[in-house]
């Protein structure tokens, strides 16, 4: 690990990469939590709201504006390519670093060596741990999950939480980066499986903490909820097919149709948008790139 000699700080070895899409309401708080020594790259995925929020940021950043919304993984890869430091930390724009998070992650990198995927403990705004304990590819029964009382230090897991993780930049690209055929959601599930196949450890560093609001990086609406869940279903189908685990579409559609009826009966338009979006995704070509306004 090396640091920028102009600062002499180990923290300058990490570039924090954000991907934004209509995230102006939250990105300022996230950027303000990054230590001054750390470079920041923000990749904006052609947000309809624009990037006027840049003027209100508390520190300089390198802003990369994508010509179109090419998807989360593609934007993350672009941000990592823009970085010029040994490590990159991918962080959601609605997440905030604790003061000790980056020092703890860098200390862990020194202990465990490279390559490794290092994740902070992610907590909600209520202080509750938001651990990822399964994926669409690997279900973990509740009886086999660790309780918070059983966690006494750093531990290995099989699941990358895409909201916040750090990796050596060269190792990230040697692993292939994010699969750019995945537009939105489940990029981290795919990355996890490729890391495990190469025997790259995925380690949660409990002394490092990130507070994640969750679902607040862009303003919700019926249309936005529909489009996001359509893309989510496309990604789910693509990832399952990639690993030879495709599901029966008819059974999915029938279940979602029942959910639509129930949502309408309860006048729950949000749930109706989720179910109808997922139903639409069941009929799409799994390799189709969603429209840029998702």
PDB file of N, CA and C in Angstrom, residues 207-245:
ATOM      1  N   UNK A 207     -14.826  -3.213  12.926  1.00  0.00           N
ATOM      2  CA  UNK A 207     -14.432  -1.913  13.484  1.00  0.00           C
ATOM      3  C   UNK A 207     -14.709  -0.769  12.515  1.00  0.00           C
ATOM      4  N   UNK A 208     -14.964  -1.102  11.257  1.00  0.00           N
ATOM      5  CA  UNK A 208     -15.308  -0.103  10.239  1.00  0.00           C
ATOM      6  C   UNK A 208     -16.823  -0.050  10.119  1.00  0.00           C
ATOM      7  N   UNK A 209     -17.392   1.162  10.134  1.00  0.00           N
ATOM      8  CA  UNK A 209     -18.849   1.279  10.094  1.00  0.00           C
ATOM      9  C   UNK A 209     -19.300   2.285   9.044  1.00  0.00           C
ATOM     10  N   UNK A 210     -20.409   1.942   8.410  1.00  0.00           N
ATOM     11  CA  UNK A 210     -21.063   2.826   7.449  1.00  0.00           C
ATOM     12  C   UNK A 210     -22.538   2.866   7.803  1.00  0.00           C
ATOM     13  N   UNK A 211     -23.098   4.063   7.834  1.00  0.00           N
ATOM     14  CA  UNK A 211     -24.537   4.219   8.053  1.00  0.00           C
ATOM     15  C   UNK A 211     -25.212   4.375   6.705  1.00  0.00           C
ATOM     16  N   UNK A 212     -26.178   3.509   6.452  1.00  0.00           N
ATOM     17  CA  UNK A 212     -26.829   3.454   5.139  1.00  0.00           C
ATOM     18  C   UNK A 212     -28.317   3.720   5.306  1.00  0.00           C
ATOM     19  N   UNK A 213     -28.769   4.814   4.680  1.00  0.00           N
ATOM     20  CA  UNK A 213     -30.201   5.138   4.767  1.00  0.00           C
ATOM     21  C   UNK A 213     -31.016   4.116   3.999  1.00  0.00           C
ATOM     22  N   UNK A 214     -30.535   3.698   2.847  1.00  0.00           N
ATOM     23  CA  UNK A 214     -31.210   2.662   2.058  1.00  0.00           C
ATOM     24  C   UNK A 214     -32.373   3.196   1.261  1.00  0.00           C
ATOM     25  N   UNK A 215     -32.281   3.072  -0.067  1.00  0.00           N
ATOM     26  CA  UNK A 215     -33.380   3.454  -0.935  1.00  0.00           C
ATOM     27  C   UNK A 215     -33.636   4.932  -1.025  1.00  0.00           C
ATOM     28  N   UNK A 216     -32.675   5.764  -0.653  1.00  0.00           N
ATOM     29  CA  UNK A 216     -32.905   7.203  -0.680  1.00  0.00           C
ATOM     30  C   UNK A 216     -32.002   7.932  -1.664  1.00  0.00           C
ATOM     31  N   UNK A 217     -31.350   7.200  -2.557  1.00  0.00           N
ATOM     32  CA  UNK A 217     -30.440   7.855  -3.484  1.00  0.00           C
ATOM     33  C   UNK A 217     -31.167   8.608  -4.582  1.00  0.00           C
ATOM     34  N   UNK A 218     -32.453   8.314  -4.797  1.00  0.00           N
ATOM     35  CA  UNK A 218     -33.255   9.080  -5.739  1.00  0.00           C
ATOM     36  C   UNK A 218     -34.701   9.089  -5.260  1.00  0.00           C
ATOM     37  N   UNK A 219     -35.435  10.096  -5.682  1.00  0.00           N
ATOM     38  CA  UNK A 219     -36.802  10.264  -5.201  1.00  0.00           C
ATOM     39  C   UNK A 219     -37.719   9.187  -5.770  1.00  0.00           C
ATOM     40  N   UNK A 220     -38.537   8.519  -4.927  1.00  0.00           N
ATOM     41  CA  UNK A 220     -39.419   7.467  -5.422  1.00  0.00           C
ATOM     42  C   UNK A 220     -40.639   8.042  -6.127  1.00  0.00           C
ATOM     43  N   UNK A 221     -41.148   7.298  -7.096  1.00  0.00           N
ATOM     44  CA  UNK A 221     -42.400   7.633  -7.765  1.00  0.00           C
ATOM     45  C   UNK A 221     -42.952   6.325  -8.312  1.00  0.00           C
ATOM     46  N   UNK A 222     -44.220   6.348  -8.745  1.00  0.00           N
ATOM     47  CA  UNK A 222     -44.808   5.119  -9.283  1.00  0.00           C
ATOM     48  C   UNK A 222     -43.997   4.636 -10.481  1.00  0.00           C
ATOM     49  N   UNK A 223     -43.719   5.550 -11.426  1.00  0.00           N
ATOM     50  CA  UNK A 223     -42.991   5.170 -12.628  1.00  0.00           C
ATOM     51  C   UNK A 223     -41.586   4.694 -12.331  1.00  0.00           C
ATOM     52  N   UNK A 224     -40.914   5.389 -11.405  1.00  0.00           N
ATOM     53  CA  UNK A 224     -39.549   5.001 -11.048  1.00  0.00           C
ATOM     54  C   UNK A 224     -39.535   3.633 -10.384  1.00  0.00           C
ATOM     55  N   UNK A 225     -40.484   3.392  -9.479  1.00  0.00           N
ATOM     56  CA  UNK A 225     -40.563   2.093  -8.806  1.00  0.00           C
ATOM     57  C   UNK A 225     -40.816   0.982  -9.818  1.00  0.00           C
ATOM     58  N   UNK A 226     -41.711   1.233 -10.764  1.00  0.00           N
ATOM     59  CA  UNK A 226     -41.991   0.244 -11.821  1.00  0.00           C
ATOM     60  C   UNK A 226     -40.729  -0.066 -12.611  1.00  0.00           C
ATOM     61  N   UNK A 227     -40.025   0.975 -13.067  1.00  0.00           N
ATOM     62  CA  UNK A 227     -38.850   0.761 -13.920  1.00  0.00           C
ATOM     63  C   UNK A 227     -37.719   0.071 -13.172  1.00  0.00           C
ATOM     64  N   UNK A 228     -37.502   0.464 -11.909  1.00  0.00           N
ATOM     65  CA  UNK A 228     -36.433  -0.151 -11.123  1.00  0.00           C
ATOM     66  C   UNK A 228     -36.717  -1.639 -10.913  1.00  0.00           C
ATOM     67  N   UNK A 229     -37.957  -1.991 -10.614  1.00  0.00           N
ATOM     68  CA  UNK A 229     -38.270  -3.399 -10.368  1.00  0.00           C
ATOM     69  C   UNK A 229     -38.297  -4.216 -11.649  1.00  0.00           C
ATOM     70  N   UNK A 230     -38.600  -3.573 -12.764  1.00  0.00           N
ATOM     71  CA  UNK A 230     -38.481  -4.255 -14.057  1.00  0.00           C
ATOM     72  C   UNK A 230     -37.020  -4.602 -14.320  1.00  0.00           C
ATOM     73  N   UNK A 231     -36.125  -3.615 -14.089  1.00  0.00           N
ATOM     74  CA  UNK A 231     -34.697  -3.859 -14.265  1.00  0.00           C
ATOM     75  C   UNK A 231     -34.192  -4.917 -13.278  1.00  0.00           C
ATOM     76  N   UNK A 232     -34.716  -4.880 -12.051  1.00  0.00           N
ATOM     77  CA  UNK A 232     -34.299  -5.858 -11.043  1.00  0.00           C
ATOM     78  C   UNK A 232     -34.640  -7.273 -11.481  1.00  0.00           C
ATOM     79  N   UNK A 233     -35.838  -7.459 -12.050  1.00  0.00           N
ATOM     80  CA  UNK A 233     -36.221  -8.787 -12.516  1.00  0.00           C
ATOM     81  C   UNK A 233     -35.376  -9.220 -13.710  1.00  0.00           C
ATOM     82  N   UNK A 234     -35.069  -8.288 -14.620  1.00  0.00           N
ATOM     83  CA  UNK A 234     -34.182  -8.629 -15.737  1.00  0.00           C
ATOM     84  C   UNK A 234     -32.833  -9.118 -15.218  1.00  0.00           C
ATOM     85  N   UNK A 235     -32.294  -8.395 -14.230  1.00  0.00           N
ATOM     86  CA  UNK A 235     -30.989  -8.761 -13.670  1.00  0.00           C
ATOM     87  C   UNK A 235     -31.051 -10.120 -12.981  1.00  0.00           C
ATOM     88  N   UNK A 236     -32.124 -10.352 -12.244  1.00  0.00           N
ATOM     89  CA  UNK A 236     -32.276 -11.635 -11.546  1.00  0.00           C
ATOM     90  C   UNK A 236     -32.286 -12.783 -12.543  1.00  0.00           C
ATOM     91  N   UNK A 237     -33.051 -12.600 -13.624  1.00  0.00           N
ATOM     92  CA  UNK A 237     -33.137 -13.664 -14.628  1.00  0.00           C
ATOM     93  C   UNK A 237     -31.789 -13.874 -15.319  1.00  0.00           C
ATOM     94  N   UNK A 238     -31.084 -12.774 -15.604  1.00  0.00           N
ATOM     95  CA  UNK A 238     -29.779 -12.890 -16.261  1.00  0.00           C
ATOM     96  C   UNK A 238     -28.768 -13.627 -15.382  1.00  0.00           C
ATOM     97  N   UNK A 239     -28.699 -13.238 -14.099  1.00  0.00           N
ATOM     98  CA  UNK A 239     -27.717 -13.854 -13.207  1.00  0.00           C
ATOM     99  C   UNK A 239     -28.034 -15.335 -12.991  1.00  0.00           C
ATOM    100  N   UNK A 240     -29.315 -15.654 -12.803  1.00  0.00           N
ATOM    101  CA  UNK A 240     -29.686 -17.059 -12.632  1.00  0.00           C
ATOM    102  C   UNK A 240     -29.337 -17.871 -13.878  1.00  0.00           C
ATOM    103  N   UNK A 241     -29.598 -17.294 -15.049  1.00  0.00           N
ATOM    104  CA  UNK A 241     -29.269 -17.995 -16.300  1.00  0.00           C
ATOM    105  C   UNK A 241     -27.760 -18.151 -16.462  1.00  0.00           C
ATOM    106  N   UNK A 242     -27.017 -17.118 -16.074  1.00  0.00           N
ATOM    107  CA  UNK A 242     -25.550 -17.153 -16.191  1.00  0.00           C
ATOM    108  C   UNK A 242     -24.959 -18.328 -15.424  1.00  0.00           C
ATOM    109  N   UNK A 243     -25.568 -18.657 -14.274  1.00  0.00           N
ATOM    110  CA  UNK A 243     -25.047 -19.735 -13.446  1.00  0.00           C
ATOM    111  C   UNK A 243     -25.899 -21.011 -13.544  1.00  0.00           C
ATOM    112  N   UNK A 244     -26.713 -21.094 -14.611  1.00  0.00           N
ATOM    113  CA  UNK A 244     -27.477 -22.303 -14.873  1.00  0.00           C
ATOM    114  C   UNK A 244     -28.554 -22.602 -13.856  1.00  0.00           C
ATOM    115  N   UNK A 245     -29.163 -21.545 -13.304  1.00  0.00           N
ATOM    116  CA  UNK A 245     -30.176 -21.752 -12.263  1.00  0.00           C
ATOM    117  C   UNK A 245     -31.470 -20.997 -12.593  1.00  0.00           C
TER     118      UNK A 245
END
